[in-house]
Coordinates of C-alpha atoms and ligand atoms in Angstrom, one line a residue:
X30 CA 5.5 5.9 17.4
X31 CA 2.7 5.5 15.5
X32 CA 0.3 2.1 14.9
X33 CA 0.5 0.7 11.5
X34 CA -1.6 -1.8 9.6
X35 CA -1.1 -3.8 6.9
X36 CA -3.2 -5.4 4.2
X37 CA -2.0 -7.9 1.3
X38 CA -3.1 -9.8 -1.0
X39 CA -0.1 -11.3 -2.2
X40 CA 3.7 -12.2 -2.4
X41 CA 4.6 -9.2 0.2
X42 CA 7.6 -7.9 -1.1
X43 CA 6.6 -4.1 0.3
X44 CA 5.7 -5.7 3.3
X45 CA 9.1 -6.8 4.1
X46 CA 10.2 -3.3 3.0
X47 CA 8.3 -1.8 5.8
X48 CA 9.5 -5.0 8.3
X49 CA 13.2 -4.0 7.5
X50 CA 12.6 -0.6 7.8
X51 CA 11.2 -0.6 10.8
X52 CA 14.2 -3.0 12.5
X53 CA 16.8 -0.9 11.1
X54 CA 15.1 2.1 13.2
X55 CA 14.0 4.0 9.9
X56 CA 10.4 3.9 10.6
X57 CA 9.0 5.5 13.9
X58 CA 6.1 2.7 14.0
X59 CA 4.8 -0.5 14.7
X60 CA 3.2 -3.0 12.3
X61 CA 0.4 -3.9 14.8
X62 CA -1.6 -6.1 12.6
X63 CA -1.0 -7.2 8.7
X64 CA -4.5 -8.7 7.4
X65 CA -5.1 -10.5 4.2
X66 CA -7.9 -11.3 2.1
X67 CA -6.1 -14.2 0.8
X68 CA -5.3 -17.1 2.6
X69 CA -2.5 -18.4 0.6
X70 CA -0.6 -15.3 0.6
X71 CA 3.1 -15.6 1.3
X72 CA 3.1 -11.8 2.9
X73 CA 1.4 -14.2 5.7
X74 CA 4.4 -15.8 6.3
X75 CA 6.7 -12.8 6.2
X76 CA 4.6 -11.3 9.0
X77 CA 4.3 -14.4 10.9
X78 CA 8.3 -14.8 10.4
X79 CA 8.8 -11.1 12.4
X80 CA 6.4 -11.7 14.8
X81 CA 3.6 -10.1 13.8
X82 CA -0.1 -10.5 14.3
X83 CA -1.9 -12.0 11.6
X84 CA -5.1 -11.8 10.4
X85 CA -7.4 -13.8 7.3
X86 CA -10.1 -12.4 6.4
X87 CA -11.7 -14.4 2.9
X88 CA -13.7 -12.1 1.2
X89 CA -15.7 -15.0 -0.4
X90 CA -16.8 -16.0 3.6
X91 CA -18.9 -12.8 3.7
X92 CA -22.1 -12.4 2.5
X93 CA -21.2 -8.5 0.8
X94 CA -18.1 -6.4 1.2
X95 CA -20.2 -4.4 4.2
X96 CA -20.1 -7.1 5.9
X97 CA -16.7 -8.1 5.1
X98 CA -14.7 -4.2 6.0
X99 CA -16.9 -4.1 8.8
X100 CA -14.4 -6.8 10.1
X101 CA -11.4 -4.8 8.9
X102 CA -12.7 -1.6 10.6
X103 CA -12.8 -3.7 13.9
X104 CA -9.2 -4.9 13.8
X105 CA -8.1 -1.4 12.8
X106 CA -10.5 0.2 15.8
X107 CA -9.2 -2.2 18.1
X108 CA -5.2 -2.2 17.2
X109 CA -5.5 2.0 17.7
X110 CA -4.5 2.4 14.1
X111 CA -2.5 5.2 13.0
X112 CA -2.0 4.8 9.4
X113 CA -3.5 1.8 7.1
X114 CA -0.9 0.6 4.1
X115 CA -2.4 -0.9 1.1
X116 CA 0.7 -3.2 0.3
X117 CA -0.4 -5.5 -2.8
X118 CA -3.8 -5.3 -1.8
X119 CA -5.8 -6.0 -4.6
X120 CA -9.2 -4.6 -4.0
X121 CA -10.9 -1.5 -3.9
X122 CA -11.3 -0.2 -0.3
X123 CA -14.9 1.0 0.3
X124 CA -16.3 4.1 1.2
X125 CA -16.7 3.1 4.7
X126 CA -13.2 2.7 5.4
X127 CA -12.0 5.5 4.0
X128 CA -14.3 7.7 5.3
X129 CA -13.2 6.5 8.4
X130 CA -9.4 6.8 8.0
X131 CA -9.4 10.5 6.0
X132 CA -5.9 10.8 4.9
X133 CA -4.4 7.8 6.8
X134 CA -4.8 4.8 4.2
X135 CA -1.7 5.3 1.7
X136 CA -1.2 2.6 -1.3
X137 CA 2.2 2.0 -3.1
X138 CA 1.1 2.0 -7.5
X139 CA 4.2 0.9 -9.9
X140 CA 3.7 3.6 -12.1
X141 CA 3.3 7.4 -11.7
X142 CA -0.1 7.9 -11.5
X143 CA -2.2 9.5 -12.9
X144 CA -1.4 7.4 -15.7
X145 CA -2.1 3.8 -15.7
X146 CA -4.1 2.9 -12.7
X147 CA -5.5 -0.1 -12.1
X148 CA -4.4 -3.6 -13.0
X149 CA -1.2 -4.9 -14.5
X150 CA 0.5 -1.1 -14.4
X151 CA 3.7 -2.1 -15.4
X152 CA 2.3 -4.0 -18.9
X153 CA 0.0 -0.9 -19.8
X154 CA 3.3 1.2 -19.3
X155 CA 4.8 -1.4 -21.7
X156 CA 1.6 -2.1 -23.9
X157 CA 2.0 2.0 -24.5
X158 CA 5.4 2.6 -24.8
X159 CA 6.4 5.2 -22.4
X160 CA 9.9 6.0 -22.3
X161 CA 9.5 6.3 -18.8
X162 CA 7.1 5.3 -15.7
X163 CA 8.1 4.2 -11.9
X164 CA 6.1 4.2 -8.5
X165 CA 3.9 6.4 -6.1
X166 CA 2.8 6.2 -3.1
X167 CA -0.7 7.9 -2.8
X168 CA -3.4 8.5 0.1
X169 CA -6.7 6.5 -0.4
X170 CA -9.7 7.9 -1.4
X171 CA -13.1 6.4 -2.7
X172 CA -11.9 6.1 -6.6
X173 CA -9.3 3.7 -8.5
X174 CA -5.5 4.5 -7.7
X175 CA -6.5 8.2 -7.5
X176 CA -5.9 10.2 -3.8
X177 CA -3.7 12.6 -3.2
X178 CA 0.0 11.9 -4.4
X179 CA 2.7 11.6 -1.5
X180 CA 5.7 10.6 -3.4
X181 CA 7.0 9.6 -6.6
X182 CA 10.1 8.1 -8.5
X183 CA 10.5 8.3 -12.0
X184 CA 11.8 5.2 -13.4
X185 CA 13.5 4.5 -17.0
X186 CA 11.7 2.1 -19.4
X187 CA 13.9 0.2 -21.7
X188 CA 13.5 -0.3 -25.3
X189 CA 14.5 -4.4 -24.5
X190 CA 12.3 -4.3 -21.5
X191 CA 8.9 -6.3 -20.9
X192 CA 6.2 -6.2 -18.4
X193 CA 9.1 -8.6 -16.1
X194 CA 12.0 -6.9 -16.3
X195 CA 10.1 -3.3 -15.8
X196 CA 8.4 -4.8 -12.7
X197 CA 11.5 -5.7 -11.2
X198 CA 13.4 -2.4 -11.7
X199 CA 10.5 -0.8 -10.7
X200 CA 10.0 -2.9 -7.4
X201 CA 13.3 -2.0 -6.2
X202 CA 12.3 1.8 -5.8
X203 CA 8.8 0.8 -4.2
X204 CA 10.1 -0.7 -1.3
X205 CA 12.0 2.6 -0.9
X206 CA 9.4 4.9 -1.5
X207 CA 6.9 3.1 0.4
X208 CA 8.9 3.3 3.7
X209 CA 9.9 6.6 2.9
X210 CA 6.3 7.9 2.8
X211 CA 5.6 5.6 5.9
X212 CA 8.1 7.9 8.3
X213 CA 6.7 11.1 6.4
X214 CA 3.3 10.1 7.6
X215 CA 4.8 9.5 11.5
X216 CA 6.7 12.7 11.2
X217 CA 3.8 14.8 10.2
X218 CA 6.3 15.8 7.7
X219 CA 3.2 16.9 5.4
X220 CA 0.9 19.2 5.0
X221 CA -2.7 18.9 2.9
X222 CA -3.7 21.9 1.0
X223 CA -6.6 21.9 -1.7
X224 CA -6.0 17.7 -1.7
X225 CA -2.7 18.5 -2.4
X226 CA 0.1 17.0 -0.4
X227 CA 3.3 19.6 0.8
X228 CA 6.2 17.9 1.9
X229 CA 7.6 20.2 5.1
Ligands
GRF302 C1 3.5 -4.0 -6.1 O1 4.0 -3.8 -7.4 C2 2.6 -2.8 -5.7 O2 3.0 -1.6 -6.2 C3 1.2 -3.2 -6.2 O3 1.2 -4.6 -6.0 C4 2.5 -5.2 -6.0 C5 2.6 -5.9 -4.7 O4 3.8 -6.6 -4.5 N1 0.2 -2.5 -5.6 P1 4.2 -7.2 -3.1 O5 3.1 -8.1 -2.7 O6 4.4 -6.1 -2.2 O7 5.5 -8.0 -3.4

C-alpha cells in the first residue's frame, strides 16, 4: 500500500479516476492528502465527497513560490508520501520538490509528449493538425512536461474535431492511463535505465 498525494488545480476529473480506482480495489494505495492551489476548485469537493483530507494552499498568500512548496513539502513529509500526482495541476513544480521526490511525482499530459507541452495541448494538437495525438503519463522533472515517459495512448484526431471534442475523447483514456501508471508505481512494476522507463 503505498501513500499517495494529490495536487489540482481544477475541475478534478483524474482525481476521481484515481478515487474510483482505488474503491474498486485497482490501486494498492491511499490518497492521504489532495492539495490545491486554488480555492475554488471543484477537485476540492470530490475529495471532500470520499473522505479525503484536504488541503488550500493560495499561491498568491505567499510571499515567493519557496516559500509557498515549502508548505507542500511539509504536508507531503508529514503524510509519509509515496508517490505525488500532478492531476490538473497547473504550475510548474520547483526544483525543490522534485529534487526531493526523484522519480515519485508523475503528471497525466493530453497529448503524447514530446510534442505539445505546455498549455492548451489539445488546441496546439488541433491548431497543427495531427492526425493523431492522446495522453501520457510522465515522471516529473525540473523542465516543462518533459520527465521520463511511463505510459502512453495514442488517440485518433478527427478531421470534424475541435479543441472540445478532442479533449473529451482524449479525457476518457487519461483517467485510465493515469490509474494505470498509479498501480505500476505501487507494484514497482518499472525499472529506470538511462532516464528511461522499462515496464517489468
Ligand atoms: C487534464 O486534461 C490533464 O491531462 C491536464 O489537465 C487536465 C485536468 O483535468 N494536465 P481534470 O482537472 O483532471 O478534470
Amino acid at each position: 500500500m503505498i501513500n499517495i498525494a494529490v495536487l489540482v488545480s481544477g475541475r478534478g476529473t483524474n482525481l476521481q479516476a484515481i478515487i474510483n480506482a482505488i474503491k474498486k480495489g485497482r490501486i494498492e494505495g491511499e490518497i492521504k492528502i489532495v492539495i490545491s492551489d486554488n480555492p475554488n476548485a471543484y477537485a476540492l469537493k470530490r475529495a471532500k465527497k470520499a473522505n479525503i483530507e484536504v488541503q488550500v494552499l493560495p499561491y498568491k498568500k505567499y510571499p515567493n513560490k519557496e516559500e509557498y512548496e515549502k508548505s507542500i513539502l511539509e504536508y507531503l513529509e508529514n503524510f509519509k508520501i509515496d508517490l505525488l500526482v500532478l492531476a490538473g495541476y497547473m504550475r510548474l513544480l520547483g526544483p525543490k520538490v522534485v529534487k526531493k521526490y526523484p522519480y515519485r511525482i508523475i503528471n497525466i499530459h493530453p497529448s503524447l509528449l514530446p510534442a505539445f507541452p505546455g498549455l492548451e495541448a489539445q488546441r496546439q494538437a488541433i491548431e497543427y493538425g495531427v492526425k493523431i495525438s492522446g495522453c501520457t503519463v510522465h515522471f516529473v522533472d525540473e523542465g516543462l512536461d518533459s520527465g521520463p515517459i511511463i505510459l502512453q495512448k495514442a488517440v485518433k484526431v478527427r478531421p470534424s474535431d475541435d479543441e472540445e471534442s478532442l479533449s473529451k475523447r482524449i479525457l476518457k483514456y487519461e483517467h485510465k492511463l493515469l490509474p494505470q501508471a498509479i498501480q505500476l508505481f505501487a507494484e514497482c512494476k518499472f525499472e529506470i535505465i538511462n532516464n528511461k522507463v522499462f515496464i517489468k
